[in-house]
């Protein structure tokens, strides 16, 4: 085994031993913890009263109901240690004019002092609360009217039951404060910091660099990809509801459309959850919860820039809201402008010659001046023969001027690493009580984002004959083939686009008696991605400008008037008329994804058990999905062809149910079993295009002692085929691929849908613990082992790993070797493929030159097995006037094995190039004293291996340090009231990504590294 693998294995073993020690030590702590604990153990940090009450509910299992304006802007001191639950609650409320009324078993309502009780004017405002409820079943609490509280219970991601016990699957929560203190300006940036996220699919930089071989992302959107199972296997919700899909298949949620100024918190369920939410919830669920109940106004301005390269970032946001006795309304607007980051701004992307960085020279013989190539009779590939000399315009070239070898260039040096973007986002939300127990609500989102970026210029091998007046042959022949880069003539391909999305929801929430509630809504969402790739080579125009074909009177070009294209120089001798003519090609794309969704869900208590109330949630949902695509490719001919416009739709009907069974609770606890909760969920869905699927999930939470929780869950999940994966039309494209004998072969690739596809399937297992030992106040540790077996995966195996298509035998079922120069049947097949409508193969390529046909159509072929451990730690400390909060979130990936075809072996890919690494960590130290504070964060990516290079090369670890300094006056008056200021430096030491010797010409891995470099920002926020 080579040294990088040994180092990585040693690191993994060490981390796993630590995790195993932590897991093994927990049961041994249980008896001691039970013997010592008499009262609940609290570790609530000082800060927002709202967040403190949320934490209190988690620790006590109580349901605290209140209107959000009652606690808005109020802060509380820390509550740490063992104490009576009532005492802890009153310490949190402190001196605020808030009263507590007990409404029954574990239900408490907070109201302003002097206001009438929710149950009646004559009722006491506060009743003593026993530490432990008696064994007898308590009376059912009377209903609490919706306008008297923020909501009739709390719904946590991972369950459909309000105020249910914490779910058996781990949930990572990020509040708006957490996002702001991370320095992230957008939701996408904040989620990218999670160790559980893998950035290798459906993101802007992976799309622009061409390193993402799986996703189709014409709108340059941003997604989240939990566990590396795919952005299409992570379900993203907004306020608990689905949104319209983004991208070329409508199979992921574009996070860039969501205004960060409107976000209240983000909850991440890193576990399979199709039993609760349906399709796509294989890697997990991300629920982005937006602000609703707000009074006043809040303005934000964030200015930022990189310190190298000139990519500036400006974000401005405004929130306004109002409340009245029976409802509220909120509106939020956000604008963002971000400048482009060119590849020339980074030393590891400005040239494909990576030798100075320790790599190889990956420059290509497609260049300007070009390279004269000849067809090798043995390999049937083009090989360089002569370099056209640089420093001349091709008007006085002689045969003796040609140089043996090749002219070399870096076509990707023209590429932007990040595009220029301008975005407008709007969110509006309102709620109105219609009558007692019946509330109407509505919300809407709109986003409009424009972008433009420079992409790799057109490349081609052109044939030039004596019909061209500039013709010169180094051998005296009558024609030459020239490999040419049009970057100096036409310039880089200009990619621009616009992404518009909207979502509208309207619904009612009704109290049915007891604690039963029904919530019904209708929603409509749509996203349209448009992209135009301009300044493409038109091969027919080029042939005419070269003199290969006669002047076409239907075109505006005339060789006699405008001259002939000169391919023997550096491009300076060609007129603007010639350049405009041959560069008239384009590709215009439009993708539309639409979703109409209806939902009705009811939940409440069936009856009381000795351990607590048995709760049920059940409901039905129906949705209709539409997807359409329009692609117009003008790469040859006189006029653009009609666009290819496939459309597809389907309907889905689902029924589901969930039970929360408190087997042991405060009323029947015993030594070794303080709490034991069972959860069971099942969901059945029927699709109009491929059939039905049923998915269950079962979870168990056991508290052997206060301060210690063990949990586990098992379930099945699925992902329905995206509509284009089923209905996409057949098409053909061209590329050149490396062979085992060296050199490249020109190949044709077939793509398209498959109407026989079945849904992807997964089985997920998660077990873990949470411990809060009494001996260490404010300390908490959580660890979870996860395992997902993902089978029947839909993919295009040969195109997802296209650089190995001709060299790796596992792709043999999808590769057909041909020899059309000597086989008439092969030649006929190639000509048939080239004639396919919408084919993007340039007509300048001779049919006899192709040597292989790849089948890149969608199939159910792959399998992925993922195992690992998540570890989170937190510590809250109060040292005099100083408040410290330490948190660590890390992921250890034990296995990331995939099987690309049923006949191929399982291959371990964890810690290899373009795949998830085996260890990621984000640690944060937050300090506050009075009106000032600071946050120091560390982002660590462990070392891994470049397994594409031969021999394999190590890729070093990467550490990025972020620092934020802030000023938040708590008791200020006048102009300082409601003001906060934060200065953030991300990647404080401007650490470059670790070097990767990539044959793409980029010396870094966009899947596991950030190209931005040091980024400095200042944010000002003002509450009015």
mmCIF file of C-alpha atoms in Angstrom, residues 6-172:
data_model
loop_
_atom_site.group_PDB
_atom_site.id
_atom_site.type_symbol
_atom_site.label_atom_id
_atom_site.label_comp_id
_atom_site.label_asym_id
_atom_site.label_seq_id
_atom_site.Cartn_x
_atom_site.Cartn_y
_atom_site.Cartn_z
ATOM 1 C CA UNK A 6 -1.461 4.272 4.709
ATOM 2 C CA UNK A 7 -1.681 7.784 6.114
ATOM 3 C CA UNK A 8 -5.360 8.038 5.324
ATOM 4 C CA UNK A 9 -6.065 4.595 6.779
ATOM 5 C CA UNK A 10 -4.144 5.438 9.953
ATOM 6 C CA UNK A 11 -6.062 8.666 10.342
ATOM 7 C CA UNK A 12 -9.368 6.894 9.771
ATOM 8 C CA UNK A 13 -8.514 4.171 12.302
ATOM 9 C CA UNK A 14 -7.575 6.778 14.889
ATOM 10 C CA UNK A 15 -10.794 8.708 14.398
ATOM 11 C CA UNK A 16 -12.883 5.557 14.494
ATOM 12 C CA UNK A 17 -11.191 4.422 17.708
ATOM 13 C CA UNK A 18 -12.085 7.739 19.304
ATOM 14 C CA UNK A 19 -15.671 7.408 18.146
ATOM 15 C CA UNK A 20 -15.857 3.783 19.277
ATOM 16 C CA UNK A 21 -14.468 4.723 22.696
ATOM 17 C CA UNK A 22 -17.115 7.420 23.043
ATOM 18 C CA UNK A 23 -19.894 5.034 22.041
ATOM 19 C CA UNK A 24 -18.632 2.279 24.324
ATOM 20 C CA UNK A 25 -18.282 4.570 27.326
ATOM 21 C CA UNK A 26 -21.859 5.828 27.226
ATOM 22 C CA UNK A 27 -23.655 2.750 28.642
ATOM 23 C CA UNK A 28 -21.167 2.586 31.469
ATOM 24 C CA UNK A 29 -22.058 6.139 32.428
ATOM 25 C CA UNK A 30 -25.780 5.451 32.590
ATOM 26 C CA UNK A 31 -26.138 4.003 36.111
ATOM 27 C CA UNK A 32 -23.951 6.683 37.628
ATOM 28 C CA UNK A 33 -25.823 9.393 35.803
ATOM 29 C CA UNK A 34 -29.136 8.036 37.015
ATOM 30 C CA UNK A 35 -27.941 7.817 40.587
ATOM 31 C CA UNK A 36 -26.696 11.378 40.600
ATOM 32 C CA UNK A 37 -29.531 13.102 38.732
ATOM 33 C CA UNK A 38 -32.585 14.107 40.715
ATOM 34 C CA UNK A 39 -33.723 17.100 38.698
ATOM 35 C CA UNK A 40 -33.424 17.779 34.996
ATOM 36 C CA UNK A 41 -30.000 18.867 33.848
ATOM 37 C CA UNK A 42 -29.915 22.215 31.985
ATOM 38 C CA UNK A 43 -27.204 23.661 29.755
ATOM 39 C CA UNK A 44 -28.998 26.613 28.179
ATOM 40 C CA UNK A 45 -26.615 29.316 26.989
ATOM 41 C CA UNK A 46 -27.231 33.021 27.438
ATOM 42 C CA UNK A 47 -28.759 34.705 24.419
ATOM 43 C CA UNK A 48 -32.094 34.931 22.665
ATOM 44 C CA UNK A 49 -35.062 34.120 24.925
ATOM 45 C CA UNK A 50 -36.805 32.481 21.988
ATOM 46 C CA UNK A 51 -33.887 30.109 21.356
ATOM 47 C CA UNK A 52 -33.534 29.448 25.075
ATOM 48 C CA UNK A 53 -37.189 28.392 25.319
ATOM 49 C CA UNK A 54 -36.746 26.100 22.312
ATOM 50 C CA UNK A 55 -33.823 24.466 24.086
ATOM 51 C CA UNK A 56 -35.845 24.222 27.307
ATOM 52 C CA UNK A 57 -38.578 22.284 25.493
ATOM 53 C CA UNK A 58 -36.013 19.807 24.154
ATOM 54 C CA UNK A 59 -34.548 19.221 27.616
ATOM 55 C CA UNK A 60 -37.833 18.902 29.492
ATOM 56 C CA UNK A 61 -40.244 17.503 26.920
ATOM 57 C CA UNK A 62 -42.667 20.292 27.807
ATOM 58 C CA UNK A 63 -44.713 22.189 25.240
ATOM 59 C CA UNK A 64 -44.332 25.937 25.705
ATOM 60 C CA UNK A 65 -46.800 28.018 23.691
ATOM 61 C CA UNK A 66 -46.359 31.752 23.103
ATOM 62 C CA UNK A 67 -46.644 34.428 20.472
ATOM 63 C CA UNK A 68 -43.309 35.304 18.924
ATOM 64 C CA UNK A 69 -43.671 39.040 19.635
ATOM 65 C CA UNK A 70 -43.756 38.226 23.343
ATOM 66 C CA UNK A 71 -40.097 37.156 23.266
ATOM 67 C CA UNK A 72 -38.799 39.035 20.253
ATOM 68 C CA UNK A 73 -35.660 41.019 21.027
ATOM 69 C CA UNK A 74 -35.518 39.738 24.600
ATOM 70 C CA UNK A 75 -32.448 38.004 25.955
ATOM 71 C CA UNK A 76 -31.877 35.742 28.901
ATOM 72 C CA UNK A 77 -28.994 34.724 31.061
ATOM 73 C CA UNK A 78 -27.643 31.173 30.985
ATOM 74 C CA UNK A 79 -29.319 28.392 32.935
ATOM 75 C CA UNK A 80 -26.848 25.658 33.791
ATOM 76 C CA UNK A 81 -27.074 22.851 36.318
ATOM 77 C CA UNK A 82 -29.611 20.507 37.901
ATOM 78 C CA UNK A 83 -32.789 22.160 39.135
ATOM 79 C CA UNK A 84 -36.539 21.914 39.177
ATOM 80 C CA UNK A 85 -38.045 22.484 35.738
ATOM 81 C CA UNK A 86 -40.280 25.282 37.054
ATOM 82 C CA UNK A 87 -37.306 27.058 38.573
ATOM 83 C CA UNK A 88 -35.406 26.840 35.318
ATOM 84 C CA UNK A 89 -38.359 28.300 33.402
ATOM 85 C CA UNK A 90 -38.670 31.247 35.769
ATOM 86 C CA UNK A 91 -34.922 31.875 35.561
ATOM 87 C CA UNK A 92 -35.236 32.082 31.805
ATOM 88 C CA UNK A 93 -38.147 34.512 31.969
ATOM 89 C CA UNK A 94 -36.291 36.568 34.569
ATOM 90 C CA UNK A 95 -37.767 39.992 35.234
ATOM 91 C CA UNK A 96 -39.804 40.211 32.052
ATOM 92 C CA UNK A 97 -43.562 40.871 32.498
ATOM 93 C CA UNK A 98 -44.511 37.345 31.426
ATOM 94 C CA UNK A 99 -46.825 34.954 33.239
ATOM 95 C CA UNK A 100 -47.045 31.187 32.925
ATOM 96 C CA UNK A 101 -50.285 29.227 32.914
ATOM 97 C CA UNK A 102 -50.419 25.429 33.032
ATOM 98 C CA UNK A 103 -52.920 24.092 30.509
ATOM 99 C CA UNK A 104 -52.649 20.396 31.283
ATOM 100 C CA UNK A 105 -50.144 17.614 30.853
ATOM 101 C CA UNK A 106 -46.846 19.157 29.746
ATOM 102 C CA UNK A 107 -48.543 22.145 28.079
ATOM 103 C CA UNK A 108 -47.734 25.676 29.272
ATOM 104 C CA UNK A 109 -48.742 29.030 27.825
ATOM 105 C CA UNK A 110 -46.759 32.253 28.192
ATOM 106 C CA UNK A 111 -48.682 35.519 28.028
ATOM 107 C CA UNK A 112 -48.051 39.190 28.867
ATOM 108 C CA UNK A 113 -48.562 40.001 32.524
ATOM 109 C CA UNK A 114 -52.044 41.353 33.038
ATOM 110 C CA UNK A 115 -53.501 39.614 30.002
ATOM 111 C CA UNK A 116 -56.351 37.164 30.514
ATOM 112 C CA UNK A 117 -55.577 33.477 30.790
ATOM 113 C CA UNK A 118 -56.009 31.497 27.594
ATOM 114 C CA UNK A 119 -58.574 29.362 29.418
ATOM 115 C CA UNK A 120 -60.659 32.104 30.897
ATOM 116 C CA UNK A 121 -60.633 35.381 32.714
ATOM 117 C CA UNK A 122 -61.147 33.889 36.118
ATOM 118 C CA UNK A 123 -58.314 31.409 35.978
ATOM 119 C CA UNK A 124 -55.077 31.888 37.855
ATOM 120 C CA UNK A 125 -52.175 33.180 35.802
ATOM 121 C CA UNK A 126 -49.738 30.681 37.268
ATOM 122 C CA UNK A 127 -50.123 27.278 38.817
ATOM 123 C CA UNK A 128 -47.399 25.254 40.497
ATOM 124 C CA UNK A 129 -46.011 22.516 38.303
ATOM 125 C CA UNK A 130 -45.087 19.172 39.875
ATOM 126 C CA UNK A 131 -41.598 17.886 39.144
ATOM 127 C CA UNK A 132 -42.947 14.518 37.993
ATOM 128 C CA UNK A 133 -46.491 13.845 36.860
ATOM 129 C CA UNK A 134 -48.414 11.208 38.838
ATOM 130 C CA UNK A 135 -48.892 7.704 37.541
ATOM 131 C CA UNK A 136 -52.584 8.357 36.907
ATOM 132 C CA UNK A 137 -53.508 9.686 33.521
ATOM 133 C CA UNK A 138 -53.978 13.424 33.595
ATOM 134 C CA UNK A 139 -56.994 15.120 32.010
ATOM 135 C CA UNK A 140 -56.657 16.172 28.400
ATOM 136 C CA UNK A 141 -55.673 19.853 28.195
ATOM 137 C CA UNK A 142 -58.277 22.266 26.980
ATOM 138 C CA UNK A 143 -57.697 23.720 23.531
ATOM 139 C CA UNK A 144 -55.651 26.876 23.269
ATOM 140 C CA UNK A 145 -56.830 29.324 20.616
ATOM 141 C CA UNK A 146 -54.393 29.902 17.778
ATOM 142 C CA UNK A 147 -54.205 33.693 18.104
ATOM 143 C CA UNK A 148 -52.988 33.317 21.673
ATOM 144 C CA UNK A 149 -49.707 31.724 20.585
ATOM 145 C CA UNK A 150 -47.214 31.624 17.746
ATOM 146 C CA UNK A 151 -48.521 28.254 16.610
ATOM 147 C CA UNK A 152 -50.415 25.382 18.133
ATOM 148 C CA UNK A 153 -47.221 23.431 18.740
ATOM 149 C CA UNK A 154 -43.746 22.994 17.376
ATOM 150 C CA UNK A 155 -43.018 20.848 14.319
ATOM 151 C CA UNK A 156 -39.419 19.670 14.041
ATOM 152 C CA UNK A 157 -37.996 18.397 10.763
ATOM 153 C CA UNK A 158 -38.111 14.616 10.966
ATOM 154 C CA UNK A 159 -41.697 14.280 12.164
ATOM 155 C CA UNK A 160 -45.176 15.403 11.101
ATOM 156 C CA UNK A 161 -46.400 15.542 14.701
ATOM 157 C CA UNK A 162 -46.461 18.891 16.482
ATOM 158 C CA UNK A 163 -44.635 19.017 19.796
ATOM 159 C CA UNK A 164 -43.560 15.427 19.461
ATOM 160 C CA UNK A 165 -40.474 14.257 21.291
ATOM 161 C CA UNK A 166 -37.207 14.933 19.435
ATOM 162 C CA UNK A 167 -36.971 12.586 16.437
ATOM 163 C CA UNK A 168 -34.893 9.420 16.491
ATOM 164 C CA UNK A 169 -32.781 10.742 13.609
ATOM 165 C CA UNK A 170 -30.230 13.486 14.263
ATOM 166 C CA UNK A 171 -31.210 17.019 13.243
ATOM 167 C CA UNK A 172 -28.653 19.793 12.740
#
